[in-house]
Coordinates of C-alpha atoms in Angstrom, one line a residue:
Chain A
X1 CA 60.5 182.0 74.7
X2 CA 56.9 182.3 75.6
X3 CA 55.5 186.0 75.0
X4 CA 51.9 187.4 76.0
X5 CA 50.7 190.6 74.6
X6 CA 47.5 192.2 75.8
X7 CA 45.8 188.7 76.2
X8 CA 42.0 188.4 76.9
X9 CA 39.8 185.4 77.3
X10 CA 36.3 185.3 78.4
X11 CA 33.6 182.8 78.0
X12 CA 31.4 186.0 77.9
X13 CA 32.0 189.5 77.8
X14 CA 31.1 190.0 81.3
X15 CA 33.1 186.8 82.4
X16 CA 36.1 187.7 81.5
X17 CA 38.8 184.8 83.1
X18 CA 42.1 186.6 81.8
X19 CA 42.5 190.6 81.0
X20 CA 44.8 192.2 78.9
X21 CA 47.7 190.0 80.2
X22 CA 51.3 191.0 78.8
X23 CA 54.7 189.3 80.1
X24 CA 57.6 187.2 78.4
X25 CA 59.3 184.5 79.5
X26 CA 63.1 184.0 78.6
X27 CA 64.4 180.8 77.6
X28 CA 65.4 178.7 81.1
X29 CA 63.9 180.9 83.1
X30 CA 61.8 179.1 86.2
X31 CA 58.6 180.7 86.9
X32 CA 56.2 180.3 89.8
X33 CA 52.1 181.1 88.6
X34 CA 50.5 181.6 91.8
X35 CA 47.3 183.4 92.7
X36 CA 44.1 182.3 94.8
X37 CA 41.1 180.0 93.7
X38 CA 40.0 180.8 90.1
X39 CA 42.7 183.7 89.4
X40 CA 42.9 182.2 86.1
X41 CA 46.1 180.2 86.2
X42 CA 45.0 176.9 84.4
X43 CA 43.3 179.1 82.0
X44 CA 46.8 181.0 81.2
X45 CA 48.3 177.7 80.5
X46 CA 46.0 176.5 77.9
X47 CA 45.9 179.6 75.9
X48 CA 49.6 178.8 75.6
X49 CA 48.8 175.5 74.3
X50 CA 46.4 176.7 72.2
X51 CA 43.6 174.8 73.8
X52 CA 41.5 178.0 74.3
X53 CA 41.4 180.6 71.7
X54 CA 42.4 184.2 72.8
X55 CA 42.2 187.9 72.0
X56 CA 46.0 189.3 71.7
X57 CA 49.1 187.7 70.6
X58 CA 50.7 184.7 72.2
X59 CA 54.1 183.3 70.8
X60 CA 56.0 180.3 72.2
X61 CA 59.6 179.8 70.9
X62 CA 59.1 182.6 68.2
X63 CA 55.7 180.6 66.9
X64 CA 52.2 182.3 67.1
X65 CA 49.6 180.0 68.8
X66 CA 47.6 179.7 65.7
X67 CA 46.3 176.3 64.0
X68 CA 48.9 175.9 61.9
X69 CA 51.4 176.1 64.5
X70 CA 49.8 174.3 67.0
X71 CA 51.6 171.0 67.0
X72 CA 54.8 172.4 67.0
X73 CA 54.3 174.2 69.7
X74 CA 52.9 171.4 71.8
X75 CA 56.1 169.3 71.2
X76 CA 57.7 172.8 72.3
X77 CA 55.8 172.9 75.8
X78 CA 54.7 169.7 77.7
X79 CA 51.8 170.2 79.9
X80 CA 51.7 168.4 83.3
X81 CA 47.7 168.2 83.8
X82 CA 46.2 169.2 87.4
X83 CA 44.7 166.0 87.5
X84 CA 47.1 162.7 86.6
X85 CA 44.3 160.2 86.2
X86 CA 43.4 162.8 82.9
X87 CA 46.9 162.8 81.7
X88 CA 47.6 158.7 82.1
X89 CA 44.7 157.5 79.4
X90 CA 46.8 154.1 78.4
X91 CA 47.0 151.0 80.2
X92 CA 50.7 150.9 81.5
X93 CA 53.3 153.5 82.2
X94 CA 55.3 152.8 79.4
X95 CA 52.2 152.7 76.9
X96 CA 51.5 156.2 78.0
X97 CA 55.2 157.5 78.0
X98 CA 55.7 156.2 74.6
X99 CA 52.3 157.5 73.5
X100 CA 53.9 161.1 72.5
X101 CA 57.2 160.4 70.9
X102 CA 55.5 158.0 68.5
X103 CA 53.1 160.6 67.7
X104 CA 55.6 163.0 67.2
X105 CA 57.3 160.6 64.6
X106 CA 60.1 159.0 66.4
X107 CA 61.2 155.3 65.8
X108 CA 59.9 152.9 68.1
X109 CA 63.2 151.7 69.5
X110 CA 64.7 155.3 70.1
X111 CA 61.2 156.1 71.9
X112 CA 61.3 153.1 74.0
X113 CA 64.9 154.0 74.9
X114 CA 64.2 157.5 75.2
X115 CA 61.3 156.1 77.7
X116 CA 63.7 153.9 79.7
X117 CA 66.4 156.8 79.9
X118 CA 63.5 159.3 81.4
X119 CA 62.4 156.4 83.9
X120 CA 66.0 156.1 85.0
X121 CA 66.7 159.5 85.6
X122 CA 63.8 160.0 87.7
X123 CA 64.0 156.4 89.7
X124 CA 61.0 155.3 88.1
X125 CA 62.3 152.1 86.3
X126 CA 60.1 149.6 88.7
X127 CA 56.8 151.4 87.4
X128 CA 57.6 151.1 83.8
X129 CA 55.5 147.9 83.1
X130 CA 52.8 149.2 85.9
X131 CA 49.4 149.2 85.2
X132 CA 48.0 152.8 85.5
X133 CA 45.2 151.9 87.6
X134 CA 47.3 150.2 90.1
X135 CA 49.1 152.9 90.9
X136 CA 49.1 155.4 94.2
X137 CA 48.0 159.2 93.5
X138 CA 51.9 160.0 94.1
X139 CA 53.5 157.6 91.9
X140 CA 50.8 158.4 89.3
X141 CA 51.8 162.0 89.7
X142 CA 55.6 161.0 88.9
X143 CA 54.5 159.1 86.1
X144 CA 52.4 161.9 84.6
X145 CA 55.6 163.9 84.5
X146 CA 57.7 161.4 83.2
X147 CA 55.5 161.1 80.2
X148 CA 55.8 164.5 79.6
X149 CA 59.4 164.7 80.0
X150 CA 59.8 161.4 77.4
X151 CA 58.3 164.1 74.7
X152 CA 61.8 166.2 75.3
X153 CA 59.9 169.6 75.4
X154 CA 61.7 172.8 75.8
X155 CA 59.6 174.0 78.1
X156 CA 57.1 172.6 80.9
X157 CA 54.0 173.8 82.0
X158 CA 53.1 172.2 85.3
X159 CA 49.5 172.9 86.8
X160 CA 49.7 171.8 90.7
X161 CA 52.2 169.4 89.9
X162 CA 53.1 168.7 94.3
X163 CA 49.1 167.6 94.7
X164 CA 48.8 164.3 95.9
X165 CA 52.5 164.1 96.7
X166 CA 53.6 162.5 99.9
X167 CA 56.7 164.8 101.8
X168 CA 59.5 162.1 100.1
X169 CA 58.1 162.1 96.8
X170 CA 57.5 166.1 96.9
X171 CA 61.2 166.6 97.7
X172 CA 62.2 163.9 95.1
X173 CA 59.9 166.2 92.5
X174 CA 61.9 169.5 93.7
X175 CA 65.1 168.1 93.1
X176 CA 64.1 166.7 89.4
X177 CA 62.3 170.2 88.7
X178 CA 65.6 171.5 89.7
X179 CA 67.5 169.1 87.7
X180 CA 65.9 169.7 84.6
X181 CA 67.7 172.2 82.2
X182 CA 64.0 173.4 80.2
X183 CA 62.0 176.5 80.9
X184 CA 59.2 176.0 83.4
X185 CA 56.1 177.4 84.7
X186 CA 54.6 176.2 87.6
X187 CA 51.1 176.8 88.5
X188 CA 50.7 176.3 92.4
X189 CA 49.2 176.9 96.0
X190 CA 52.3 175.1 97.1
X191 CA 54.5 178.1 97.7
X192 CA 56.9 176.5 99.5
X193 CA 57.6 174.5 96.2
X194 CA 58.0 178.0 94.5
X195 CA 60.2 178.9 96.8
X196 CA 62.4 175.8 96.0
X197 CA 62.1 175.7 92.3
X198 CA 61.4 179.4 90.7
X199 CA 63.4 182.3 90.4
X200 CA 60.4 184.4 89.4
X201 CA 56.8 185.1 90.5
X202 CA 53.8 186.0 88.7
X203 CA 51.0 186.7 91.1
X204 CA 47.6 186.5 89.3
X205 CA 44.4 187.7 90.6
X206 CA 41.2 188.1 89.0
X207 CA 42.0 187.2 85.1
X208 CA 45.2 190.4 85.5
X209 CA 48.9 190.1 86.9
X210 CA 49.2 191.9 89.8
X211 CA 52.9 191.4 90.6
X212 CA 55.8 190.1 88.9
X213 CA 59.3 190.0 90.4
X214 CA 61.8 188.0 91.9
X215 CA 60.6 184.9 94.5
X216 CA 62.3 186.9 97.3
X217 CA 60.3 190.2 96.4
X218 CA 57.1 188.5 96.2
X219 CA 57.0 185.6 98.7
X220 CA 58.4 187.5 101.6
X221 CA 55.6 190.4 100.9
X222 CA 53.1 189.2 103.4
X223 CA 51.1 192.3 102.8
X224 CA 50.9 191.4 99.2
X225 CA 50.0 187.9 99.4
X226 CA 47.2 188.5 102.0
X227 CA 45.9 191.0 99.8
X228 CA 45.3 188.4 97.0
X229 CA 44.0 185.5 99.8
X230 CA 47.4 184.3 99.9
X231 CA 49.8 183.6 103.0
X232 CA 53.6 183.6 103.3
X233 CA 55.2 180.2 103.0
X234 CA 55.1 177.8 105.5
X235 CA 58.8 177.7 105.8
X236 CA 59.1 181.8 106.2
X237 CA 55.6 182.1 108.5
X238 CA 57.7 179.9 110.7
X239 CA 55.9 178.0 113.3
X240 CA 52.0 177.9 113.6
X241 CA 50.9 180.5 116.5
X242 CA 49.3 178.1 118.9
X243 CA 52.6 176.4 119.2
X244 CA 55.0 179.5 119.6
X245 CA 54.8 179.5 123.3
Chain B
X1 CA 31.6 148.5 96.5
X2 CA 28.6 149.6 94.4
X3 CA 27.6 148.2 91.1
X4 CA 29.7 150.6 89.1
X5 CA 32.8 150.3 91.0
X6 CA 31.9 146.7 90.4
X7 CA 31.5 146.7 86.9
X8 CA 35.2 148.9 86.8
X9 CA 36.5 146.3 88.6
X10 CA 36.0 143.9 86.4
X11 CA 37.0 145.4 83.5
X12 CA 40.3 146.1 85.3
X13 CA 40.6 142.2 85.7
X14 CA 39.9 141.9 82.4
X15 CA 43.0 144.1 81.3
X16 CA 45.0 141.6 84.1
X17 CA 44.1 138.8 82.2
X18 CA 45.4 140.0 79.3
X19 CA 48.4 141.3 80.7
X20 CA 49.5 137.7 81.8
X21 CA 52.1 135.8 80.4
X22 CA 51.4 132.0 79.0
X23 CA 52.4 130.9 75.5
X24 CA 49.6 132.0 73.9
X25 CA 50.1 135.7 75.3
X26 CA 53.2 135.9 73.9
X27 CA 51.7 135.3 70.5
X28 CA 51.0 138.0 67.8
X29 CA 47.8 139.8 68.3
X30 CA 46.9 139.5 64.6
X31 CA 47.7 135.9 64.7
X32 CA 45.0 135.7 67.8
X33 CA 42.6 137.8 65.8
X34 CA 42.9 135.8 62.7
X35 CA 42.5 132.3 64.5
X36 CA 39.3 133.9 66.4
X37 CA 37.9 135.2 63.2
X38 CA 38.4 131.7 61.3
X39 CA 37.0 129.7 64.5
X40 CA 33.8 132.1 64.4
X41 CA 33.2 131.8 60.7
X42 CA 33.8 127.9 60.7
X43 CA 31.8 127.4 63.7
X44 CA 28.7 129.3 62.6
X45 CA 29.2 127.5 58.9
X46 CA 28.1 124.0 60.5
X47 CA 24.5 123.3 59.3
X48 CA 21.8 123.2 62.1
X49 CA 21.4 119.6 62.6
X50 CA 25.1 118.8 62.6
X51 CA 25.5 118.4 66.1
X52 CA 27.8 115.9 66.0
X53 CA 30.2 117.6 63.6
X54 CA 30.5 120.8 65.4
X55 CA 30.9 118.8 68.9
X56 CA 34.7 118.6 68.0
X57 CA 34.9 122.4 67.6
X58 CA 35.2 122.5 71.6
X59 CA 39.0 121.4 71.3
X60 CA 40.1 125.0 70.4
X61 CA 38.7 127.1 73.2
X62 CA 39.4 124.2 75.9
X63 CA 42.8 123.7 74.8
X64 CA 43.8 127.0 74.5
X65 CA 42.6 128.0 77.6
X66 CA 44.6 125.3 79.3
X67 CA 47.5 126.7 77.8
X68 CA 46.7 130.4 78.4
X69 CA 46.4 129.2 82.2
X70 CA 42.9 130.9 82.2
X71 CA 40.2 129.1 84.1
X72 CA 37.3 128.1 82.1
X73 CA 34.8 129.2 84.9
X74 CA 36.3 132.6 84.6
X75 CA 35.0 132.9 81.4
X76 CA 31.5 131.6 82.2
X77 CA 31.2 133.9 85.5
X78 CA 32.1 136.8 83.1
X79 CA 29.6 135.9 80.8
X80 CA 26.9 134.9 83.0
X81 CA 24.4 137.6 81.8
X82 CA 25.0 137.1 78.2
X83 CA 25.3 133.3 78.6
X84 CA 21.4 132.8 79.0
X85 CA 20.2 134.8 76.0
X86 CA 22.6 132.7 73.6
X87 CA 21.1 129.8 74.9
X88 CA 17.6 131.1 74.5
X89 CA 18.3 131.7 70.7
X90 CA 16.8 128.4 69.4
X91 CA 14.3 128.0 72.6
X92 CA 11.2 127.7 70.2
X93 CA 12.7 125.6 67.6
X94 CA 11.5 122.2 69.2
X95 CA 7.8 123.6 68.7
X96 CA 7.8 124.4 65.0
X97 CA 10.5 121.4 63.7
X98 CA 9.0 118.3 64.8
X99 CA 9.9 116.1 62.2
X100 CA 12.1 113.2 64.0
X101 CA 15.6 112.9 62.5
X102 CA 17.5 110.8 65.0
X103 CA 16.4 107.7 67.0
X104 CA 18.2 106.3 69.6
X105 CA 16.7 103.2 71.3
X106 CA 13.5 104.4 71.8
X107 CA 14.2 108.0 72.4
X108 CA 13.0 110.3 69.1
X109 CA 14.8 113.2 68.6
X110 CA 13.2 116.0 66.7
X111 CA 14.6 118.4 64.3
X112 CA 14.0 121.2 66.5
X113 CA 15.9 120.0 69.4
X114 CA 18.7 119.1 67.3
X115 CA 19.1 122.6 65.9
X116 CA 18.0 124.6 69.2
X117 CA 21.4 122.1 71.0
X118 CA 23.4 122.9 67.7
X119 CA 22.5 126.8 68.2
X120 CA 23.4 126.9 72.0
X121 CA 26.6 125.3 71.0
X122 CA 27.3 127.5 68.4
X123 CA 26.7 130.3 70.6
X124 CA 28.8 128.9 73.6
X125 CA 31.9 128.2 71.3
X126 CA 31.8 131.5 69.8
X127 CA 31.6 133.4 73.2
X128 CA 34.2 130.9 74.4
X129 CA 36.6 131.6 71.5
X130 CA 35.9 135.7 71.9
X131 CA 36.5 135.7 75.2
X132 CA 39.8 134.1 74.9
X133 CA 41.0 136.9 72.5
X134 CA 40.3 139.2 74.9
X135 CA 41.4 137.5 77.9
X136 CA 44.9 137.2 76.1
X137 CA 45.0 140.1 74.2
X138 CA 45.1 143.7 75.3
X139 CA 42.3 146.3 73.6
X140 CA 45.3 148.4 72.1
X141 CA 46.9 144.8 71.0
X142 CA 43.4 144.1 69.1
X143 CA 42.9 147.4 67.3
X144 CA 46.7 147.5 66.2
X145 CA 46.0 144.1 64.5
X146 CA 42.8 145.3 63.1
X147 CA 44.8 148.2 61.8
X148 CA 47.0 145.5 60.2
X149 CA 43.9 144.0 58.5
X150 CA 43.4 147.3 57.0
X151 CA 40.3 148.0 59.1
X152 CA 39.9 151.9 58.7
X153 CA 41.8 153.6 61.8
X154 CA 38.3 155.6 62.2
X155 CA 36.7 152.4 63.5
X156 CA 39.9 151.1 65.6
X157 CA 40.2 154.5 67.3
X158 CA 36.2 154.5 68.1
X159 CA 36.3 151.1 69.7
X160 CA 39.4 152.1 71.8
X161 CA 38.5 155.2 72.9
X162 CA 34.6 153.6 73.7
X163 CA 36.7 151.3 75.8
X164 CA 38.5 154.0 77.5
X165 CA 35.4 156.2 78.3
X166 CA 33.2 153.3 79.4
X167 CA 35.8 153.4 82.0
X168 CA 35.7 157.2 82.7
X169 CA 32.0 157.0 82.9
X170 CA 32.3 154.1 85.4
X171 CA 34.4 155.9 87.6
X172 CA 32.2 159.0 87.6
X173 CA 29.1 157.0 88.2
X174 CA 30.8 155.0 91.1
X175 CA 32.1 158.4 92.5
X176 CA 28.4 159.6 92.4
X177 CA 26.9 157.0 94.0
X178 CA 29.5 156.7 97.0
X179 CA 28.5 160.2 97.5
X180 CA 24.7 159.8 97.3
X181 CA 24.7 156.8 99.5
X182 CA 27.2 158.3 102.4
X183 CA 24.5 161.1 102.7
X184 CA 21.5 158.8 102.2
X185 CA 22.2 155.7 104.1
X186 CA 19.8 152.8 104.0
X187 CA 18.6 153.7 100.4
X188 CA 18.9 150.9 98.0
X189 CA 19.6 152.6 94.5
X190 CA 19.3 156.2 93.7
X191 CA 15.9 157.4 94.6
X192 CA 13.7 158.5 91.2
X193 CA 13.6 162.1 92.5
X194 CA 17.1 162.4 92.1
X195 CA 17.8 160.8 89.0
X196 CA 17.2 163.9 86.8
X197 CA 20.1 165.6 88.5
X198 CA 22.3 162.6 88.9
X199 CA 22.2 161.9 85.3
X200 CA 22.3 165.5 84.2
X201 CA 25.7 165.8 86.5
X202 CA 26.9 162.8 85.5
X203 CA 27.0 163.5 81.4
X204 CA 28.5 167.2 82.9
X205 CA 31.4 165.5 84.8
X206 CA 31.8 162.6 82.0
X207 CA 32.0 165.4 79.7
X208 CA 34.3 167.5 81.8
X209 CA 36.6 164.2 82.3
X210 CA 36.6 163.0 78.4
X211 CA 37.5 166.5 77.5
X212 CA 40.6 166.7 79.7
X213 CA 41.5 163.3 78.3
X214 CA 41.4 164.4 74.9
X215 CA 43.3 167.6 75.4
X216 CA 45.7 165.4 77.1
X217 CA 45.9 163.2 74.0
X218 CA 46.0 166.3 71.7
X219 CA 49.0 167.7 73.9
X220 CA 51.0 164.6 72.9
X221 CA 50.3 164.6 69.2
X222 CA 47.4 162.5 68.8
X223 CA 46.1 162.8 65.2
X224 CA 43.6 160.0 65.0
X225 CA 46.2 157.2 64.6
X226 CA 46.7 155.2 68.3
X227 CA 50.2 154.0 68.7
X228 CA 51.2 151.6 71.4
X229 CA 54.5 149.6 73.0
X230 CA 54.4 146.8 70.9
X231 CA 55.6 143.5 73.0
X232 CA 58.3 141.2 71.4
X233 CA 56.4 138.4 70.3
X234 CA 57.7 135.1 68.5
X235 CA 56.9 135.6 65.0
X236 CA 57.5 132.2 64.0
X237 CA 55.5 130.7 66.3
X238 CA 52.4 132.9 66.3
X239 CA 52.6 132.1 62.1
X240 CA 52.5 128.4 63.1
X241 CA 49.8 128.5 65.6
X242 CA 47.7 130.7 63.1
X243 CA 48.5 128.4 60.1
X244 CA 48.1 125.0 62.3
X245 CA 44.8 126.1 63.5
X246 CA 43.0 127.6 60.3
X247 CA 44.3 123.7 59.2
X248 CA 42.6 122.3 61.9
X249 CA 39.4 124.1 61.4
X250 CA 39.1 123.5 58.0
X251 CA 40.0 119.6 58.7
X252 CA 36.9 119.6 61.6
X253 CA 34.5 121.2 59.3
X254 CA 35.1 119.0 56.1
X255 CA 35.6 115.4 58.2
X256 CA 33.2 114.7 61.0
X257 CA 35.7 113.4 63.6
X258 CA 33.4 113.1 66.3
X259 CA 32.0 110.3 64.1
X260 CA 35.1 109.0 63.1
X261 CA 36.8 108.8 66.6
X262 CA 33.2 107.4 67.7
X263 CA 33.4 104.4 64.9
X264 CA 37.1 103.5 65.7
X265 CA 36.2 103.4 69.6
X266 CA 33.2 100.9 69.2

């Protein structure tokens, strides 16, 4: 469904953010994209959506990422931004959720029904008419995910989806992610989230993919993770050293 | 709360007013926009000496504010900066137009005084009516109504995006001012030596956020036309509301009701 062939992107020749990236993701796969700060995770996602133009070839669902296919690609791949405030630009949750479906030509009644169904599935119906600026960080995050789900994408890209969520909402997010029957790429530092929601992990460092494998192969590999400024997930690492006695 | 946060709070308060529920809020935006435009046109069309004829125009804002459940003092509070400017429009008229046009007992009222009062009334009435529109209708609904009136989408989108970006800008100013004051206790405002970097950072941060917002809109298929979730409004009531008020404005314009009522009472 997603294919990268020798993709390179940089703001200048000396400052390349992505360097010859190649990988593919099959339909329905659940991929965790991990890496330290500035590794290129967000840039990689933006490249898939045509928000930046890269050298090399990227294709999504058989469509090459180029101007003529942009609208179709963006309908296919939903993108949950890192900062929910940037995602929620309309006054209420309903207005925000209906924005995408209406822009893609869906009828108003059908779009409103879709919004209701999505909110109900996420147990968020109570937020439907809520003013965006009145919501807590966690509520905003969940609503931002709902705005993308309302577009019924075939795949979802999520940038740090668990940021600002309290443990209960984080748990709810994990449940929702596991229930979603779509292709998912989750860029995050929350390795425990990856452990619970993904089957495959891509480890990005300095603009290249340094490891690509099953979750258990990579997230249990302490040496590999530490080499790239990461640590074992908390649930694997166990009790912090100072409490072990 | 710093000034920027206070300004942002006022914008949010306006959104809350527009989200209230009242018979006026439940009317269609198109009817409210048309009635407001008709009111403004009729109000400004009165002669500058026709103070008594103009007085009856106060009926519309007073009645509708009551029905909408919006305290009129809220309006005066929100417009506290612009009202003095409006009132100052005809301030010098009494100096230039000294011809007496009305005598009440021993009091001689010049044309200048009369025109000054009329201009003030016109300004205040127009502000009251405009505020009433934005206090009972969201900006999205107003833009949608303007589109129905065939205002180019470029203009309506510009209006809507400007409104949105003002909030973004104020948020960024609020965050930066808070960060500044936390490390510069006791200072009033931003020190002149920091103005350059403050403004530069503000522009860069606002551009970043504006770009992210625009990208988010593009990713959800935005192509210049804003769609919004329509409220279910009563079409018949909206139509009757518009027709009745426009009819009333025409009557108020051509029949001096104030004089008529005064004649009956006396």
